[in-house]
Amino acid sequence: MNFLRFSDVCASGQATGKRVFIRADLNVPLTPDGQISEDTRVRASMPAVRMALDAGAAVMVTSHLGRPSEGVWRPVDSLAPVAARMAELLGRPVPLVADWVDGGFEVQPGQVVLLENCRLNPGEKKNSPQLAAKLGRLCDIFVHDAFGTAHRAEASTYGIAETAPLACAGPLLAAEMDAIGLALANPKRPLLAIVAGSKVSTKLSILQSLSDKVDGLIVGGGIANTFMLAAGLPIGHSLAEPDLVEQARSVMQAMKARGAEVPIPTDVVVAKRFAADAEACVKAVADVAADDLILDIGPETAARLAAMLERAGTIVWNGPVGVFEFDAFALGTEAIARAIAASPAFSIAGGGDTLAAIAKYGIESQVGYISTGGGAFLEVLEGKTLPAFEVLARRA
């Protein structure tokens, strides 16, 4: 994918003395008293800011926070806690600017300001042409560095990229674009995808899109139960979607027709109730009883899938294969995680539950790339071209 990188813009001297507008993802969780409870996104956004400051640019940063109503300011929607944390990380003042759309504020080369919650601006979410034009006039260079918003065509993510004199990808977004290209555009084979979750319906389009691309499609969770139904296997009263059995079967048939596979579990871990202290029992799939709940894959299945992953060339991972929050039903997800960590394949992982599993098993350094975007990552897997990717490629 052809796009302009902010690192190259800075290296060439084009940012020196220029007004740089960075759209970051600073949407952090806050405590009831307005303190940041987890600052990963703030810390992850600082390399782009430091890059701009080191280049001698006048730096403006903005982000959304929460779900404010456009045009209605409330203290709870303010980026003030983020400005304070940025100042600590950068070791310099970071003034917070309100009512910034029409300009009227000062920022000199070598300085940085944080522009108040961009979703407070009327027309932001619908990408108002008038707002987009105003945003474009605020800067000489627009830097998109918020992959978590890359699937949304909003004024501060898309409209400004069309109206700014120069539009480029910041280091976070560029890394995502590179990793996605490596995993899906020109992958080393075999390409294996793990798609897990509670419902087929939420990921049906992803499964259908991947079915003609991947060499193996590993399904887990409630999704796997629906595929087991499609294969004619008993699932007791496990979570599943019987009305989507035909769609699951069509995915399996499409894969089989081109020599690929959807490996169906041969053994599972069941319980009589959904609880952390429920008694876990390993059963062959044919032995699942009518009152059983399937809550994880069994050791035989886990070993077979681990062997596939260890032979892979590229792995895309979205979702744990069992109820890994309960230790009795976490062994399948742990086996998958450790197999990915041990595999020589390039791996890319995304989605909140996936990231939680990666953290639980301490394999962050052994996953090729950990995507920061939930919805954006899923839309990429679905085969969609993200608005941010499209407009940056066009402007390049």
XYZ file of C-alpha atoms in Angstrom:
396
model
C 0.000 0.000 0.000
C 1.389 3.377 -1.028
C 1.131 6.081 1.626
C 3.220 8.925 2.990
C 4.913 8.386 6.357
C 5.310 11.192 8.863
C 8.789 9.861 9.705
C 9.846 10.508 6.093
C 8.253 13.958 6.134
C 10.263 14.854 9.250
C 13.476 13.306 7.934
C 13.229 15.424 4.772
C 12.855 18.637 6.785
C 9.338 19.338 5.530
C 7.914 19.618 9.065
C 10.373 22.243 10.325
C 8.502 25.378 11.339
C 5.216 23.957 10.026
C 1.848 23.534 11.746
C 1.343 19.820 12.352
C -2.089 18.478 13.314
C -1.980 14.971 14.847
C -5.165 12.940 15.201
C -4.288 10.571 18.030
C -6.287 7.955 19.920
C -6.311 9.225 23.503
C -9.656 7.627 24.401
C -8.532 6.344 27.797
C -10.651 4.910 30.611
C -11.329 7.291 33.478
C -12.207 6.668 37.110
C -15.416 8.199 38.551
C -13.367 11.112 39.886
C -11.892 11.827 36.446
C -8.455 10.210 36.754
C -6.885 8.087 34.020
C -7.060 4.441 35.100
C -4.970 3.025 32.222
C -2.717 5.212 30.046
C -1.453 2.836 27.334
C -3.014 4.867 24.532
C -1.487 8.105 25.770
C 1.969 6.565 26.009
C 1.585 4.923 22.601
C 0.723 8.273 21.008
C 3.792 10.130 22.263
C 6.296 8.979 19.592
C 4.416 10.934 16.905
C 4.294 14.015 19.134
C 7.990 13.781 19.983
C 8.812 13.249 16.304
C 6.989 16.470 15.411
C 8.569 18.442 18.264
C 12.049 17.177 17.404
C 11.461 18.307 13.829
C 10.744 21.841 15.039
C 7.035 21.825 14.221
C 4.202 23.697 15.915
C 2.192 20.736 17.162
C -1.565 20.354 17.658
C -2.994 17.069 18.929
C -6.623 16.056 19.252
C -8.650 12.948 20.025
C -12.124 11.848 20.962
C -12.895 10.762 24.517
C -16.025 8.831 25.430
C -19.299 9.433 23.623
C -20.120 13.134 23.989
C -23.019 14.878 22.270
C -21.849 17.261 19.563
C -22.051 20.881 20.639
C -22.758 20.006 24.283
C -19.749 20.444 26.583
C -19.649 18.565 29.887
C -16.653 18.373 32.241
C -16.737 14.570 32.020
C -15.951 14.800 28.273
C -12.878 16.992 28.707
C -9.376 15.905 27.694
C -7.961 17.767 30.720
C -6.696 14.575 32.427
C -5.015 13.587 29.166
C -3.325 16.979 28.842
C -1.918 16.563 32.349
C -0.583 13.084 31.579
C 0.935 14.229 28.284
C 2.742 17.020 30.104
C 4.219 14.481 32.522
C 5.351 12.183 29.714
C 6.799 14.965 27.552
C 8.304 16.972 30.407
C 6.798 20.209 29.131
C 3.535 22.148 29.412
C 0.645 20.905 27.248
C -2.049 23.615 27.252
C -5.612 22.422 26.606
C -7.405 24.543 23.991
C -11.210 24.750 23.847
C -13.308 26.162 20.975
C -10.419 25.663 18.588
C -12.096 24.939 15.245
C -11.952 28.539 13.999
C -8.359 29.042 15.149
C -7.590 31.996 17.363
C -5.032 30.125 19.486
C -1.257 30.328 19.383
C 1.227 27.478 19.070
C 4.836 28.171 18.157
C 7.419 25.822 16.590
C 8.704 23.545 19.323
C 5.450 23.823 21.296
C 2.501 21.420 21.624
C -1.134 22.018 22.511
C -3.965 19.558 23.040
C -7.201 20.493 21.278
C -10.316 19.644 23.273
C -12.392 16.521 22.505
C -12.955 16.597 18.740
C -16.323 14.835 18.998
C -17.719 17.946 20.666
C -17.489 19.713 17.296
C -20.805 19.825 15.392
C -20.432 17.867 12.156
C -17.528 15.683 13.361
C -19.147 12.251 13.098
C -20.898 12.976 9.777
C -17.721 14.474 8.292
C -19.245 17.863 7.585
C -17.502 19.448 4.545
C -17.572 22.820 6.305
C -15.869 21.419 9.405
C -13.378 19.449 7.303
C -12.399 22.618 5.445
C -11.854 24.491 8.712
C -9.696 21.699 10.108
C -7.590 21.606 6.957
C -6.900 25.343 7.265
C -5.490 24.890 10.776
C -2.436 22.989 9.594
C 0.242 22.488 6.977
C 0.571 18.750 7.681
C -2.102 16.327 8.892
C -0.885 13.187 10.675
C -3.320 10.321 11.192
C -2.005 8.217 14.069
C -5.207 6.653 15.447
C -5.801 3.187 14.013
C -8.728 2.688 16.389
C -10.621 5.319 14.364
C -9.317 4.297 10.926
C -12.625 2.625 10.036
C -14.587 5.845 10.567
C -14.856 8.593 7.949
C -15.154 11.539 10.345
C -14.023 15.134 9.995
C -10.915 14.729 12.163
C -9.897 11.414 10.568
C -10.998 11.668 6.934
C -12.236 15.139 6.030
C -9.056 16.849 7.227
C -6.975 14.306 5.292
C -8.687 15.568 2.136
C -8.366 19.287 2.910
C -4.946 19.595 4.589
C -2.052 20.591 2.307
C -0.243 17.336 3.194
C -1.655 14.143 4.750
C 0.415 11.260 6.114
C 0.425 8.310 8.505
C 1.962 8.619 11.948
C 4.213 5.879 13.336
C 1.373 3.958 15.040
C -0.876 3.939 11.986
C 2.020 3.189 9.633
C 2.972 0.155 11.737
C -0.624 -1.114 11.553
C -0.729 -0.607 7.783
C 2.572 -2.440 7.365
C 1.511 -5.363 9.587
C -1.876 -5.751 7.914
C -0.253 -5.705 4.500
C 2.259 -8.329 5.588
C -0.449 -10.571 7.067
C -3.170 -10.265 4.441
C -1.921 -8.631 1.243
C 1.127 -10.814 0.614
C 1.271 -13.428 3.377
C 3.778 -16.198 3.767
C 1.915 -19.502 3.507
C 0.300 -21.383 5.098
C -1.944 -18.531 6.232
C -4.001 -19.520 9.281
C -6.731 -17.431 10.875
C -8.240 -17.888 14.320
C -11.699 -16.344 14.602
C -13.450 -16.907 17.888
C -16.268 -15.334 19.821
C -19.713 -15.942 21.153
C -21.712 -15.530 17.941
C -21.296 -16.389 14.261
C -23.639 -13.516 13.414
C -21.158 -10.903 14.662
C -18.328 -12.323 12.543
C -20.109 -14.065 9.658
C -18.861 -11.594 7.044
C -15.304 -11.991 8.383
C -15.557 -15.787 8.188
C -16.932 -15.587 4.655
C -14.217 -13.163 3.557
C -11.419 -15.261 5.046
C -12.800 -18.526 3.650
C -11.361 -17.788 0.190
C -8.025 -16.423 1.464
C -6.722 -18.625 4.263
C -5.304 -22.142 4.270
C -6.854 -22.935 7.639
C -9.671 -21.280 9.571
C -9.710 -22.122 13.280
C -13.023 -21.267 14.934
C -13.583 -21.085 18.673
C -16.100 -20.255 21.369
C -19.766 -20.095 20.451
C -18.742 -19.824 16.805
C -17.145 -23.274 16.998
C -20.351 -24.676 18.506
C -22.343 -23.495 15.492
C -19.790 -25.102 13.168
C -20.021 -28.320 15.182
C -23.788 -28.286 14.628
C -23.125 -27.812 10.920
C -20.896 -30.902 11.043
C -23.708 -32.911 12.651
C -22.149 -33.084 16.112
C -23.956 -32.771 19.473
C -23.342 -29.607 21.506
C -25.752 -30.098 24.432
C -27.198 -26.745 25.445
C -24.054 -24.798 24.568
C -24.200 -21.293 23.144
C -24.810 -21.524 19.371
C -26.882 -20.067 16.537
C -28.838 -22.887 14.855
C -30.307 -20.470 12.301
C -26.789 -19.860 10.920
C -25.847 -23.517 10.474
C -26.243 -23.310 6.690
C -23.923 -20.296 6.492
C -21.355 -22.131 8.613
C -21.683 -25.173 6.389
C -21.146 -23.042 3.276
C -17.914 -21.656 4.747
C -16.702 -25.201 5.427
C -17.618 -26.310 1.898
C -15.927 -23.303 0.300
C -12.749 -24.050 2.222
C -12.825 -27.756 1.408
C -13.368 -27.073 -2.307
C -9.968 -25.402 -2.545
C -8.108 -27.820 -0.304
C -8.262 -25.715 2.871
C -9.920 -26.694 6.128
C -11.964 -25.630 9.114
C -10.666 -28.018 11.806
C -13.617 -29.112 13.954
C -12.874 -30.039 17.606
C -12.567 -33.754 18.348
C -12.717 -33.255 22.118
C -14.066 -30.485 24.318
C -14.190 -29.363 27.944
C -17.738 -29.262 29.297
C -19.551 -28.310 32.484
C -23.115 -28.411 33.704
C -23.191 -24.694 34.486
C -21.430 -21.499 33.435
C -19.363 -20.587 36.483
C -15.728 -20.236 37.519
C -16.114 -23.038 40.059
C -18.053 -25.408 37.773
C -16.597 -28.907 37.484
C -14.758 -29.293 34.171
C -14.886 -32.563 32.262
C -13.052 -33.521 29.051
C -15.218 -35.412 26.562
C -14.994 -36.648 23.002
C -17.355 -34.520 20.922
C -19.586 -37.514 20.195
C -20.142 -37.952 23.938
C -21.437 -34.448 24.703
C -24.638 -34.853 26.736
C -27.862 -32.912 26.329
C -27.248 -30.952 29.532
C -23.564 -30.164 28.823
C -22.134 -26.713 28.167
C -19.037 -26.654 25.944
C -16.673 -24.053 27.446
C -13.297 -24.906 25.896
C -11.551 -27.130 23.382
C -10.067 -30.362 24.712
C -6.361 -31.276 24.962
C -6.382 -33.465 21.832
C -7.879 -30.642 19.759
C -5.538 -28.089 21.327
C -2.502 -30.222 20.431
C -3.700 -30.638 16.835
C -4.294 -26.910 16.413
C -0.964 -26.068 18.061
C 0.815 -28.286 15.543
C -0.910 -26.436 12.687
C 0.109 -23.069 14.122
C 3.712 -24.112 14.603
C 3.903 -25.002 10.874
C 2.229 -21.776 9.719
C 3.813 -18.991 7.712
C 1.353 -16.292 8.816
C -1.176 -16.260 11.673
C -4.080 -13.859 12.178
C -5.649 -14.144 15.646
C -8.954 -12.678 16.792
C -10.553 -14.183 19.860
C -9.921 -16.788 22.601
C -11.136 -20.330 21.894
C -12.708 -20.901 25.324
C -13.898 -19.113 28.453
C -10.307 -18.249 29.360
C -11.409 -15.954 32.181
C -12.208 -19.145 34.151
C -9.012 -21.124 34.818
C -10.740 -24.489 34.391
C -11.665 -23.518 30.819
C -8.534 -21.582 29.844
C -6.190 -24.393 28.784
C -7.280 -24.331 25.138
C -6.656 -20.608 24.769
C -3.341 -20.943 26.606
C -2.259 -23.751 24.247
C -3.164 -21.614 21.223
C -1.359 -18.581 22.679
C 1.808 -20.517 23.445
C 1.771 -22.183 20.015
C 1.567 -18.770 18.356
C 4.413 -17.547 20.553
C 6.547 -20.563 19.605
C 5.727 -20.457 15.893
C 8.238 -18.938 13.452
C 5.233 -17.470 11.587
C 4.537 -13.753 11.389
C 1.557 -13.243 13.703
C -0.872 -10.353 14.020
C -3.443 -10.260 16.814
C -6.287 -7.892 17.562
C -9.458 -7.474 19.589
C -9.930 -6.740 23.284
C -10.310 -10.344 24.476
C -7.328 -11.415 22.385
C -5.161 -8.720 23.912
C -6.327 -9.776 27.368
C -5.286 -13.375 26.628
C -1.901 -12.217 25.337
C -1.370 -10.253 28.544
C -2.552 -13.142 30.738
C 0.016 -15.520 29.261
C 2.785 -12.932 28.970
C 3.524 -13.457 25.269
C 3.464 -9.820 24.122
C 7.067 -9.924 22.897
C 6.459 -13.148 20.956
C 3.538 -11.931 18.853
C 4.673 -10.317 15.616
C 2.253 -7.402 15.825
C -0.490 -6.546 18.320
C -3.148 -4.363 16.711
C -4.482 -1.456 18.747
C -7.805 -1.196 16.938
C -10.845 -3.322 17.742
C -13.474 -2.392 15.160
C -10.863 -1.323 12.612
C -9.029 -4.642 12.904
C -12.265 -6.589 12.382
C -13.167 -4.542 9.310
C -9.753 -5.258 7.808
C -10.328 -8.995 8.377
C -13.713 -8.567 6.746
C -11.955 -7.442 3.584
C -13.008 -3.815 3.787
C -10.768 -0.931 2.785
C -10.595 1.376 5.783
C -11.391 5.040 5.046
C -8.085 6.161 6.587
C -6.106 3.796 4.369
C -8.018 4.868 1.263
C -7.652 8.622 1.745
C -3.970 8.465 2.753
C -3.166 6.292 -0.265
C -5.042 8.728 -2.515
C -3.312 11.778 -1.041
C 0.093 10.112 -1.357
